[in-house]
Amino acid sequence: MKFRPCIDIHNGKVKQIVGGSLQDKGNKAAENFVSFQDAAFFAQLYKEKRLKGGHIILLNPPGSEYYEKTREQAMEALKAYPGGLMAGGGITPAGAEDFLKAGASHVIVTSYVFREGKLHYDRLGEMVAAVGKERLVLDLSCRRKGNCPGNGHCPEDGRFSENGRDYYIVTDRWQNYTSVKLNEDTLEELSDYCDEFLIHAVDVEGKAQGIEQELVAMLGKACRIPTTYAGGVHNFEDLEKLKTLGRGRIDVTIGSALDLFGGNMKFSDVLAYIK
């Protein structure tokens, strides 16, 4: 298990938000923390600590009035730590090269390949052709049926299992459900198209109230490529659970619970624990 650092950027600022609260309309989100430091500060810190494979997530869509400020922050972070961080958020085949040239080791993609609730293999092929399998990360962030945000973007009931326990991949900054289940078959199939997976457990993301144990156990069993889990970590007991359930194979990122972002878990202690 490795620690993967994060830099989430919203409205041009480094933030930690409650994942399920994000709304493109009005550029709104429930905020846990807003940093006075810019994204490059955190990138430089991660570089000094020799932490690789972290992710920068742009939380504004390209059409947002804040997108250019958010993108500028991301680019400065990539330049501060070339080759050390990945970039995601609104990435397309046409725009991916800009992030790679700026220093991203990989680009992270969800919404381009999952459109209108479905996985489009032609679009996935376009991304692979544009950047190469070895530089592509698929974000398979997910939610359960029972936690539909109620914004009219949930799949029809018939697309879900009767017990409501299945995880479904969500897109567009976690606002819209797809009809694609996140299960062992999906992970096996998509492993052939990318270098890594990034998976936010959206229902607990930003809440620092515990991890999605069932999801972690499934990832530990099924993932055969590097996979990073995000969501709900709030103490070292959660890290121990993640290590056990994930069979030591699943990496972790910590947001709101980390002291860098206003939480109680000391950054130095987390690094010592992981080491």
PDB file of C-alpha atoms in Angstrom:
ATOM      1  CA  MET A   1       0.000   0.000   0.000  1.00  0.00           C
ATOM      2  CA  LYS A   2       1.346   3.391  -1.025  1.00  0.00           C
ATOM      3  CA  PHE A   3       0.242   6.892  -0.079  1.00  0.00           C
ATOM      4  CA  ARG A   4      -0.861   8.920  -3.112  1.00  0.00           C
ATOM      5  CA  PRO A   5      -1.140  12.665  -2.430  1.00  0.00           C
ATOM      6  CA  CYS A   6      -3.884  14.816  -3.901  1.00  0.00           C
ATOM      7  CA  ILE A   7      -4.515  18.368  -5.050  1.00  0.00           C
ATOM      8  CA  ASP A   8      -8.205  19.129  -5.673  1.00  0.00           C
ATOM      9  CA  ILE A   9      -8.839  22.486  -7.354  1.00  0.00           C
ATOM     10  CA  HIS A  10     -12.232  24.213  -7.442  1.00  0.00           C
ATOM     11  CA  ASN A  11     -12.965  27.781  -8.516  1.00  0.00           C
ATOM     12  CA  GLY A  12      -9.226  28.379  -8.826  1.00  0.00           C
ATOM     13  CA  LYS A  13      -8.410  27.333  -5.244  1.00  0.00           C
ATOM     14  CA  VAL A  14      -7.065  24.188  -3.585  1.00  0.00           C
ATOM     15  CA  LYS A  15      -9.963  22.737  -1.598  1.00  0.00           C
ATOM     16  CA  GLN A  16     -11.375  19.706   0.085  1.00  0.00           C
ATOM     17  CA  ILE A  17     -15.079  19.289  -0.577  1.00  0.00           C
ATOM     18  CA  VAL A  18     -17.855  16.840   0.235  1.00  0.00           C
ATOM     19  CA  GLY A  19     -17.789  14.825  -2.979  1.00  0.00           C
ATOM     20  CA  GLY A  20     -21.516  14.274  -3.372  1.00  0.00           C
ATOM     21  CA  SER A  21     -22.266  17.987  -2.936  1.00  0.00           C
ATOM     22  CA  LEU A  22     -20.561  19.214  -6.116  1.00  0.00           C
ATOM     23  CA  GLN A  23     -22.805  21.089  -8.555  1.00  0.00           C
ATOM     24  CA  ASP A  24     -21.744  22.552 -11.882  1.00  0.00           C
ATOM     25  CA  LYS A  25     -24.648  24.982 -11.772  1.00  0.00           C
ATOM     26  CA  GLY A  26     -23.424  27.946  -9.798  1.00  0.00           C
ATOM     27  CA  ASN A  27     -20.015  26.268  -9.260  1.00  0.00           C
ATOM     28  CA  LYS A  28     -21.186  25.133  -5.813  1.00  0.00           C
ATOM     29  CA  ALA A  29     -19.834  22.586  -3.345  1.00  0.00           C
ATOM     30  CA  ALA A  30     -19.901  22.009   0.397  1.00  0.00           C
ATOM     31  CA  GLU A  31     -16.385  22.955   1.486  1.00  0.00           C
ATOM     32  CA  ASN A  32     -14.382  21.291   4.224  1.00  0.00           C
ATOM     33  CA  PHE A  33     -11.231  23.295   3.630  1.00  0.00           C
ATOM     34  CA  VAL A  34      -9.973  26.113   1.401  1.00  0.00           C
ATOM     35  CA  SER A  35      -6.207  26.590   1.308  1.00  0.00           C
ATOM     36  CA  PHE A  36      -4.375  29.897   1.370  1.00  0.00           C
ATOM     37  CA  GLN A  37      -1.572  28.121  -0.482  1.00  0.00           C
ATOM     38  CA  ASP A  38      -1.662  27.553  -4.220  1.00  0.00           C
ATOM     39  CA  ALA A  39      -1.464  24.201  -5.995  1.00  0.00           C
ATOM     40  CA  ALA A  40       2.250  24.605  -6.765  1.00  0.00           C
ATOM     41  CA  PHE A  41       2.979  24.792  -3.024  1.00  0.00           C
ATOM     42  CA  PHE A  42       1.517  21.336  -2.467  1.00  0.00           C
ATOM     43  CA  ALA A  43       3.234  19.950  -5.568  1.00  0.00           C
ATOM     44  CA  GLN A  44       6.586  21.197  -4.287  1.00  0.00           C
ATOM     45  CA  LEU A  45       5.909  19.629  -0.878  1.00  0.00           C
ATOM     46  CA  TYR A  46       5.120  16.273  -2.450  1.00  0.00           C
ATOM     47  CA  LYS A  47       8.267  16.543  -4.552  1.00  0.00           C
ATOM     48  CA  GLU A  48      10.386  17.192  -1.451  1.00  0.00           C
ATOM     49  CA  LYS A  49       8.876  14.120   0.216  1.00  0.00           C
ATOM     50  CA  ARG A  50       9.460  12.049  -2.937  1.00  0.00           C
ATOM     51  CA  LEU A  51       5.808  11.090  -3.216  1.00  0.00           C
ATOM     52  CA  LYS A  52       4.919  10.023  -6.728  1.00  0.00           C
ATOM     53  CA  GLY A  53       1.686   9.078  -8.435  1.00  0.00           C
ATOM     54  CA  GLY A  54      -0.511  11.681  -6.762  1.00  0.00           C
ATOM     55  CA  HIS A  55      -3.414  13.250  -8.602  1.00  0.00           C
ATOM     56  CA  ILE A  56      -4.536  16.753  -9.458  1.00  0.00           C
ATOM     57  CA  ILE A  57      -8.283  16.984 -10.053  1.00  0.00           C
ATOM     58  CA  LEU A  58      -9.874  19.984 -11.785  1.00  0.00           C
ATOM     59  CA  LEU A  59     -13.350  20.225 -10.269  1.00  0.00           C
ATOM     60  CA  ASN A  60     -14.729  22.843 -12.658  1.00  0.00           C
ATOM     61  CA  PRO A  61     -15.980  21.809 -16.113  1.00  0.00           C
ATOM     62  CA  PRO A  62     -14.420  23.461 -19.182  1.00  0.00           C
ATOM     63  CA  GLY A  63     -17.479  25.667 -19.643  1.00  0.00           C
ATOM     64  CA  SER A  64     -17.245  27.155 -16.160  1.00  0.00           C
ATOM     65  CA  GLU A  65     -16.254  30.778 -15.625  1.00  0.00           C
ATOM     66  CA  TYR A  66     -13.663  29.461 -13.156  1.00  0.00           C
ATOM     67  CA  TYR A  67     -12.192  26.796 -15.417  1.00  0.00           C
ATOM     68  CA  GLU A  68      -9.236  28.833 -16.679  1.00  0.00           C
ATOM     69  CA  LYS A  69      -8.198  29.779 -13.127  1.00  0.00           C
ATOM     70  CA  THR A  70      -8.494  26.151 -12.077  1.00  0.00           C
ATOM     71  CA  ARG A  71      -6.538  24.977 -15.120  1.00  0.00           C
ATOM     72  CA  GLU A  72      -3.825  27.561 -14.484  1.00  0.00           C
ATOM     73  CA  GLN A  73      -3.399  26.265 -10.939  1.00  0.00           C
ATOM     74  CA  ALA A  74      -3.132  22.702 -12.225  1.00  0.00           C
ATOM     75  CA  MET A  75      -0.515  23.651 -14.819  1.00  0.00           C
ATOM     76  CA  GLU A  76       1.624  25.449 -12.230  1.00  0.00           C
ATOM     77  CA  ALA A  77       1.513  22.387  -9.985  1.00  0.00           C
ATOM     78  CA  LEU A  78       2.578  20.114 -12.842  1.00  0.00           C
ATOM     79  CA  LYS A  79       5.485  22.410 -13.665  1.00  0.00           C
ATOM     80  CA  ALA A  80       6.541  22.390 -10.002  1.00  0.00           C
ATOM     81  CA  TYR A  81       6.738  18.595  -9.954  1.00  0.00           C
ATOM     82  CA  PRO A  82       7.242  17.284 -13.503  1.00  0.00           C
ATOM     83  CA  GLY A  83       6.590  13.578 -13.799  1.00  0.00           C
ATOM     84  CA  GLY A  84       5.353  13.276 -10.230  1.00  0.00           C
ATOM     85  CA  LEU A  85       1.642  13.951 -10.563  1.00  0.00           C
ATOM     86  CA  MET A  86      -1.334  12.942 -12.694  1.00  0.00           C
ATOM     87  CA  ALA A  87      -4.029  15.330 -13.955  1.00  0.00           C
ATOM     88  CA  GLY A  88      -7.741  14.789 -14.414  1.00  0.00           C
ATOM     89  CA  GLY A  89     -10.958  16.695 -14.936  1.00  0.00           C
ATOM     90  CA  GLY A  90     -12.459  17.399 -18.357  1.00  0.00           C
ATOM     91  CA  ILE A  91      -9.612  15.650 -20.176  1.00  0.00           C
ATOM     92  CA  THR A  92     -10.166  14.892 -23.883  1.00  0.00           C
ATOM     93  CA  PRO A  93      -7.882  13.401 -26.543  1.00  0.00           C
ATOM     94  CA  ALA A  94      -7.341  16.880 -27.978  1.00  0.00           C
ATOM     95  CA  GLY A  95      -6.467  18.486 -24.640  1.00  0.00           C
ATOM     96  CA  ALA A  96      -4.518  15.672 -23.008  1.00  0.00           C
ATOM     97  CA  GLU A  97      -1.204  16.571 -24.651  1.00  0.00           C
ATOM     98  CA  ASP A  98      -1.164  19.998 -22.977  1.00  0.00           C
ATOM     99  CA  PHE A  99      -1.211  18.387 -19.529  1.00  0.00           C
ATOM    100  CA  LEU A 100       1.414  15.813 -20.469  1.00  0.00           C
ATOM    101  CA  LYS A 101       3.701  18.505 -21.872  1.00  0.00           C
ATOM    102  CA  ALA A 102       3.230  20.526 -18.673  1.00  0.00           C
ATOM    103  CA  GLY A 103       4.609  17.609 -16.666  1.00  0.00           C
ATOM    104  CA  ALA A 104       1.756  15.187 -15.933  1.00  0.00           C
ATOM    105  CA  SER A 105       2.891  11.567 -15.766  1.00  0.00           C
ATOM    106  CA  HIS A 106      -0.621  10.411 -16.713  1.00  0.00           C
ATOM    107  CA  VAL A 107      -4.013  11.867 -17.554  1.00  0.00           C
ATOM    108  CA  ILE A 108      -7.110  10.743 -15.646  1.00  0.00           C
ATOM    109  CA  VAL A 109     -10.337  10.247 -17.586  1.00  0.00           C
ATOM    110  CA  THR A 110     -13.957   9.422 -16.835  1.00  0.00           C
ATOM    111  CA  SER A 111     -16.524  11.592 -18.533  1.00  0.00           C
ATOM    112  CA  TYR A 112     -15.018  11.475 -22.016  1.00  0.00           C
ATOM    113  CA  VAL A 113     -15.429   7.711 -22.246  1.00  0.00           C
ATOM    114  CA  PHE A 114     -18.616   7.397 -20.162  1.00  0.00           C
ATOM    115  CA  ARG A 115     -21.270   9.446 -21.965  1.00  0.00           C
ATOM    116  CA  GLU A 116     -25.046   9.463 -21.571  1.00  0.00           C
ATOM    117  CA  GLY A 117     -24.806   6.735 -18.964  1.00  0.00           C
ATOM    118  CA  LYS A 118     -22.834   4.295 -21.114  1.00  0.00           C
ATOM    119  CA  LEU A 119     -19.251   3.229 -21.744  1.00  0.00           C
ATOM    120  CA  HIS A 120     -18.242   4.193 -25.283  1.00  0.00           C
ATOM    121  CA  TYR A 121     -15.450   1.950 -26.503  1.00  0.00           C
ATOM    122  CA  ASP A 122     -14.764   4.157 -29.505  1.00  0.00           C
ATOM    123  CA  ARG A 123     -14.022   7.078 -27.202  1.00  0.00           C
ATOM    124  CA  LEU A 124     -11.919   4.863 -24.947  1.00  0.00           C
ATOM    125  CA  GLY A 125      -9.955   3.809 -28.013  1.00  0.00           C
ATOM    126  CA  GLU A 126      -9.441   7.452 -28.947  1.00  0.00           C
ATOM    127  CA  MET A 127      -7.972   8.197 -25.519  1.00  0.00           C
ATOM    128  CA  VAL A 128      -5.637   5.211 -25.696  1.00  0.00           C
ATOM    129  CA  ALA A 129      -4.518   6.246 -29.183  1.00  0.00           C
ATOM    130  CA  ALA A 130      -3.928   9.830 -28.048  1.00  0.00           C
ATOM    131  CA  VAL A 131      -1.842   9.208 -24.916  1.00  0.00           C
ATOM    132  CA  GLY A 132      -1.017   5.509 -24.841  1.00  0.00           C
ATOM    133  CA  LYS A 133      -2.252   2.878 -22.390  1.00  0.00           C
ATOM    134  CA  GLU A 134       0.809   3.486 -20.208  1.00  0.00           C
ATOM    135  CA  ARG A 135      -0.169   7.131 -19.588  1.00  0.00           C
ATOM    136  CA  LEU A 136      -3.899   6.682 -19.076  1.00  0.00           C
ATOM    137  CA  VAL A 137      -5.700   6.357 -15.724  1.00  0.00           C
ATOM    138  CA  LEU A 138      -9.404   5.541 -15.657  1.00  0.00           C
ATOM    139  CA  ASP A 139     -11.359   7.174 -12.840  1.00  0.00           C
ATOM    140  CA  LEU A 140     -14.048   4.660 -11.888  1.00  0.00           C
ATOM    141  CA  SER A 141     -15.511   6.607  -8.976  1.00  0.00           C
ATOM    142  CA  CYS A 142     -18.777   5.101  -7.837  1.00  0.00           C
ATOM    143  CA  ARG A 143     -21.955   5.320  -5.752  1.00  0.00           C
ATOM    144  CA  ARG A 144     -24.737   2.958  -4.716  1.00  0.00           C
ATOM    145  CA  LYS A 145     -28.302   3.233  -5.969  1.00  0.00           C
ATOM    146  CA  GLY A 146     -29.703   4.227  -2.588  1.00  0.00           C
ATOM    147  CA  ASN A 147     -27.555   7.344  -2.568  1.00  0.00           C
ATOM    148  CA  CYS A 148     -28.796   8.840  -5.815  1.00  0.00           C
ATOM    149  CA  PRO A 149     -28.401  12.633  -5.501  1.00  0.00           C
ATOM    150  CA  GLY A 150     -31.995  13.213  -6.553  1.00  0.00           C
ATOM    151  CA  ASN A 151     -31.108  15.587  -9.370  1.00  0.00           C
ATOM    152  CA  GLY A 152     -32.901  13.662 -12.088  1.00  0.00           C
ATOM    153  CA  HIS A 153     -29.749  11.977 -13.349  1.00  0.00           C
ATOM    154  CA  CYS A 154     -30.157   8.522 -11.799  1.00  0.00           C
ATOM    155  CA  PRO A 155     -30.609   5.496 -14.099  1.00  0.00           C
ATOM    156  CA  GLU A 156     -33.990   3.858 -14.265  1.00  0.00           C
ATOM    157  CA  ASP A 157     -34.692   1.413 -11.458  1.00  0.00           C
ATOM    158  CA  GLY A 158     -34.509  -1.495 -13.874  1.00  0.00           C
ATOM    159  CA  ARG A 159     -30.795  -0.904 -14.348  1.00  0.00           C
ATOM    160  CA  PHE A 160     -30.061  -1.723 -10.738  1.00  0.00           C
ATOM    161  CA  SER A 161     -30.065  -4.941  -8.795  1.00  0.00           C
ATOM    162  CA  GLU A 162     -32.971  -5.518  -6.466  1.00  0.00           C
ATOM    163  CA  ASN A 163     -30.877  -5.320  -3.313  1.00  0.00           C
ATOM    164  CA  GLY A 164     -29.534  -1.860  -4.169  1.00  0.00           C
ATOM    165  CA  ARG A 165     -26.039  -2.874  -3.045  1.00  0.00           C
ATOM    166  CA  ASP A 166     -24.221  -2.630  -6.361  1.00  0.00           C
ATOM    167  CA  TYR A 167     -21.810   0.191  -7.061  1.00  0.00           C
ATOM    168  CA  TYR A 168     -22.289   2.173 -10.264  1.00  0.00           C
ATOM    169  CA  ILE A 169     -19.710   4.359 -11.958  1.00  0.00           C
ATOM    170  CA  VAL A 170     -20.566   8.065 -11.798  1.00  0.00           C
ATOM    171  CA  THR A 171     -19.402  10.820 -14.140  1.00  0.00           C
ATOM    172  CA  ASP A 172     -19.368  14.585 -14.646  1.00  0.00           C
ATOM    173  CA  ARG A 173     -17.685  15.358 -11.344  1.00  0.00           C
ATOM    174  CA  TRP A 174     -19.691  12.584  -9.631  1.00  0.00           C
ATOM    175  CA  GLN A 175     -23.067  14.146 -10.439  1.00  0.00           C
ATOM    176  CA  ASN A 176     -24.462  11.627 -12.935  1.00  0.00           C
ATOM    177  CA  TYR A 177     -24.899   7.864 -12.679  1.00  0.00           C
ATOM    178  CA  THR A 178     -24.022   5.509 -15.501  1.00  0.00           C
ATOM    179  CA  SER A 179     -25.546   2.087 -16.083  1.00  0.00           C
ATOM    180  CA  VAL A 180     -22.095   0.484 -15.689  1.00  0.00           C
ATOM    181  CA  LYS A 181     -21.574  -1.552 -12.530  1.00  0.00           C
ATOM    182  CA  LEU A 182     -18.208  -1.372 -10.836  1.00  0.00           C
ATOM    183  CA  ASN A 183     -17.545  -5.050 -10.239  1.00  0.00           C
ATOM    184  CA  GLU A 184     -14.878  -7.692 -10.845  1.00  0.00           C
ATOM    185  CA  ASP A 185     -15.838  -8.141 -14.498  1.00  0.00           C
ATOM    186  CA  THR A 186     -15.653  -4.407 -15.229  1.00  0.00           C
ATOM    187  CA  LEU A 187     -12.279  -4.071 -13.513  1.00  0.00           C
ATOM    188  CA  GLU A 188     -10.890  -7.054 -15.392  1.00  0.00           C
ATOM    189  CA  GLU A 189     -12.080  -5.773 -18.754  1.00  0.00           C
ATOM    190  CA  LEU A 190     -10.915  -2.175 -18.346  1.00  0.00           C
ATOM    191  CA  SER A 191      -7.500  -3.229 -17.034  1.00  0.00           C
ATOM    192  CA  ASP A 192      -6.514  -3.849 -20.650  1.00  0.00           C
ATOM    193  CA  TYR A 193      -7.040  -0.195 -21.583  1.00  0.00           C
ATOM    194  CA  CYS A 194      -5.168   1.752 -18.907  1.00  0.00           C
ATOM    195  CA  ASP A 195      -2.177   1.842 -16.589  1.00  0.00           C
ATOM    196  CA  GLU A 196      -4.046   2.499 -13.329  1.00  0.00           C
ATOM    197  CA  PHE A 197      -7.455   3.028 -11.735  1.00  0.00           C
ATOM    198  CA  LEU A 198      -8.474   5.888  -9.460  1.00  0.00           C
ATOM    199  CA  ILE A 199     -11.632   5.168  -7.469  1.00  0.00           C
ATOM    200  CA  HIS A 200     -13.431   7.631  -5.213  1.00  0.00           C
ATOM    201  CA  ALA A 201     -16.124   6.193  -2.963  1.00  0.00           C
ATOM    202  CA  VAL A 202     -18.307   9.232  -3.559  1.00  0.00           C
ATOM    203  CA  ASP A 203     -20.842   8.572  -0.801  1.00  0.00           C
ATOM    204  CA  VAL A 204     -18.122   8.956   1.846  1.00  0.00           C
ATOM    205  CA  GLU A 205     -15.771  11.281  -0.040  1.00  0.00           C
ATOM    206  CA  GLY A 206     -14.933  14.350   2.025  1.00  0.00           C
ATOM    207  CA  LYS A 207     -16.851  13.168   5.092  1.00  0.00           C
ATOM    208  CA  ALA A 208     -13.951  11.574   7.026  1.00  0.00           C
ATOM    209  CA  GLN A 209     -16.328   9.101   8.645  1.00  0.00           C
ATOM    210  CA  GLY A 210     -14.846   5.781   7.551  1.00  0.00           C
ATOM    211  CA  ILE A 211     -14.054   3.887   4.378  1.00  0.00           C
ATOM    212  CA  GLU A 212     -16.377   1.839   2.146  1.00  0.00           C
ATOM    213  CA  GLN A 213     -15.161  -1.526   3.396  1.00  0.00           C
ATOM    214  CA  GLU A 214     -17.136  -3.664   0.969  1.00  0.00           C
ATOM    215  CA  LEU A 215     -15.793  -1.679  -1.984  1.00  0.00           C
ATOM    216  CA  VAL A 216     -12.196  -1.904  -0.748  1.00  0.00           C
ATOM    217  CA  ALA A 217     -12.482  -5.666  -0.291  1.00  0.00           C
ATOM    218  CA  MET A 218     -13.751  -6.061  -3.841  1.00  0.00           C
ATOM    219  CA  LEU A 219     -10.913  -3.910  -5.207  1.00  0.00           C
ATOM    220  CA  GLY A 220      -8.320  -5.878  -3.257  1.00  0.00           C
ATOM    221  CA  LYS A 221      -9.626  -9.093  -4.739  1.00  0.00           C
ATOM    222  CA  ALA A 222     -10.194  -7.982  -8.325  1.00  0.00           C
ATOM    223  CA  CYS A 223      -7.665  -5.294  -9.282  1.00  0.00           C
ATOM    224  CA  ARG A 224      -4.616  -6.541 -11.185  1.00  0.00           C
ATOM    225  CA  ILE A 225      -3.214  -3.093 -12.035  1.00  0.00           C
ATOM    226  CA  PRO A 226      -2.261  -0.283  -9.615  1.00  0.00           C
ATOM    227  CA  THR A 227      -5.396   1.162  -8.005  1.00  0.00           C
ATOM    228  CA  THR A 228      -5.861   4.116  -5.683  1.00  0.00           C
ATOM    229  CA  TYR A 229      -8.823   4.346  -3.302  1.00  0.00           C
ATOM    230  CA  ALA A 230     -10.158   7.668  -2.005  1.00  0.00           C
ATOM    231  CA  GLY A 231     -12.994   8.361   0.412  1.00  0.00           C
ATOM    232  CA  GLY A 232     -13.752   8.421   4.104  1.00  0.00           C
ATOM    233  CA  VAL A 233     -10.327   7.820   5.634  1.00  0.00           C
ATOM    234  CA  HIS A 234     -10.295   9.629   8.989  1.00  0.00           C
ATOM    235  CA  ASN A 235      -7.848   7.779  11.247  1.00  0.00           C
ATOM    236  CA  PHE A 236      -5.119   5.136  11.288  1.00  0.00           C
ATOM    237  CA  GLU A 237      -7.645   2.411  12.026  1.00  0.00           C
ATOM    238  CA  ASP A 238      -9.129   3.145   8.601  1.00  0.00           C
ATOM    239  CA  LEU A 239      -5.681   2.778   7.063  1.00  0.00           C
ATOM    240  CA  GLU A 240      -5.254  -0.587   8.769  1.00  0.00           C
ATOM    241  CA  LYS A 241      -8.647  -1.740   7.494  1.00  0.00           C
ATOM    242  CA  LEU A 242      -7.794  -0.578   4.004  1.00  0.00           C
ATOM    243  CA  LYS A 243      -4.472  -2.399   4.096  1.00  0.00           C
ATOM    244  CA  THR A 244      -6.117  -5.626   5.305  1.00  0.00           C
ATOM    245  CA  LEU A 245      -9.214  -5.567   3.110  1.00  0.00           C
ATOM    246  CA  GLY A 246      -7.229  -4.399   0.113  1.00  0.00           C
ATOM    247  CA  ARG A 247      -4.656  -7.164   0.688  1.00  0.00           C
ATOM    248  CA  GLY A 248      -1.900  -4.560   0.692  1.00  0.00           C
ATOM    249  CA  ARG A 249      -2.499  -3.998  -3.019  1.00  0.00           C
ATOM    250  CA  ILE A 250      -4.674  -0.882  -2.926  1.00  0.00           C
ATOM    251  CA  ASP A 251      -3.044   2.531  -2.585  1.00  0.00           C
ATOM    252  CA  VAL A 252      -4.700   5.348  -0.664  1.00  0.00           C
ATOM    253  CA  THR A 253      -5.198   9.057  -0.825  1.00  0.00           C
ATOM    254  CA  ILE A 254      -6.344  11.143   2.151  1.00  0.00           C
ATOM    255  CA  GLY A 255      -8.034  14.501   1.837  1.00  0.00           C
ATOM    256  CA  SER A 256     -10.109  16.212   4.508  1.00  0.00           C
ATOM    257  CA  ALA A 257      -8.682  14.159   7.380  1.00  0.00           C
ATOM    258  CA  LEU A 258      -5.089  15.211   6.633  1.00  0.00           C
ATOM    259  CA  ASP A 259      -3.635  18.110   8.627  1.00  0.00           C
ATOM    260  CA  LEU A 260      -2.503  19.714   5.359  1.00  0.00           C
ATOM    261  CA  PHE A 261      -6.190  20.234   4.664  1.00  0.00           C
ATOM    262  CA  GLY A 262      -7.429  21.042   8.161  1.00  0.00           C
ATOM    263  CA  GLY A 263      -7.811  17.495   9.482  1.00  0.00           C
ATOM    264  CA  ASN A 264      -6.416  15.619  12.487  1.00  0.00           C
ATOM    265  CA  MET A 265      -4.124  13.110  10.775  1.00  0.00           C
ATOM    266  CA  LYS A 266      -0.576  14.430  10.682  1.00  0.00           C
ATOM    267  CA  PHE A 267       1.025  14.281   7.260  1.00  0.00           C
ATOM    268  CA  SER A 268       4.329  13.153   8.772  1.00  0.00           C
ATOM    269  CA  ASP A 269       2.622  10.372  10.755  1.00  0.00           C
ATOM    270  CA  VAL A 270       0.835   9.093   7.657  1.00  0.00           C
ATOM    271  CA  LEU A 271       4.106   8.921   5.744  1.00  0.00           C
ATOM    272  CA  ALA A 272       5.759   7.094   8.651  1.00  0.00           C
ATOM    273  CA  TYR A 273       2.854   4.628   8.883  1.00  0.00           C
ATOM    274  CA  ILE A 274       2.922   3.859   5.169  1.00  0.00           C
ATOM    275  CA  LYS A 275       6.686   3.470   5.190  1.00  0.00           C
TER     276      LYS A 275
END
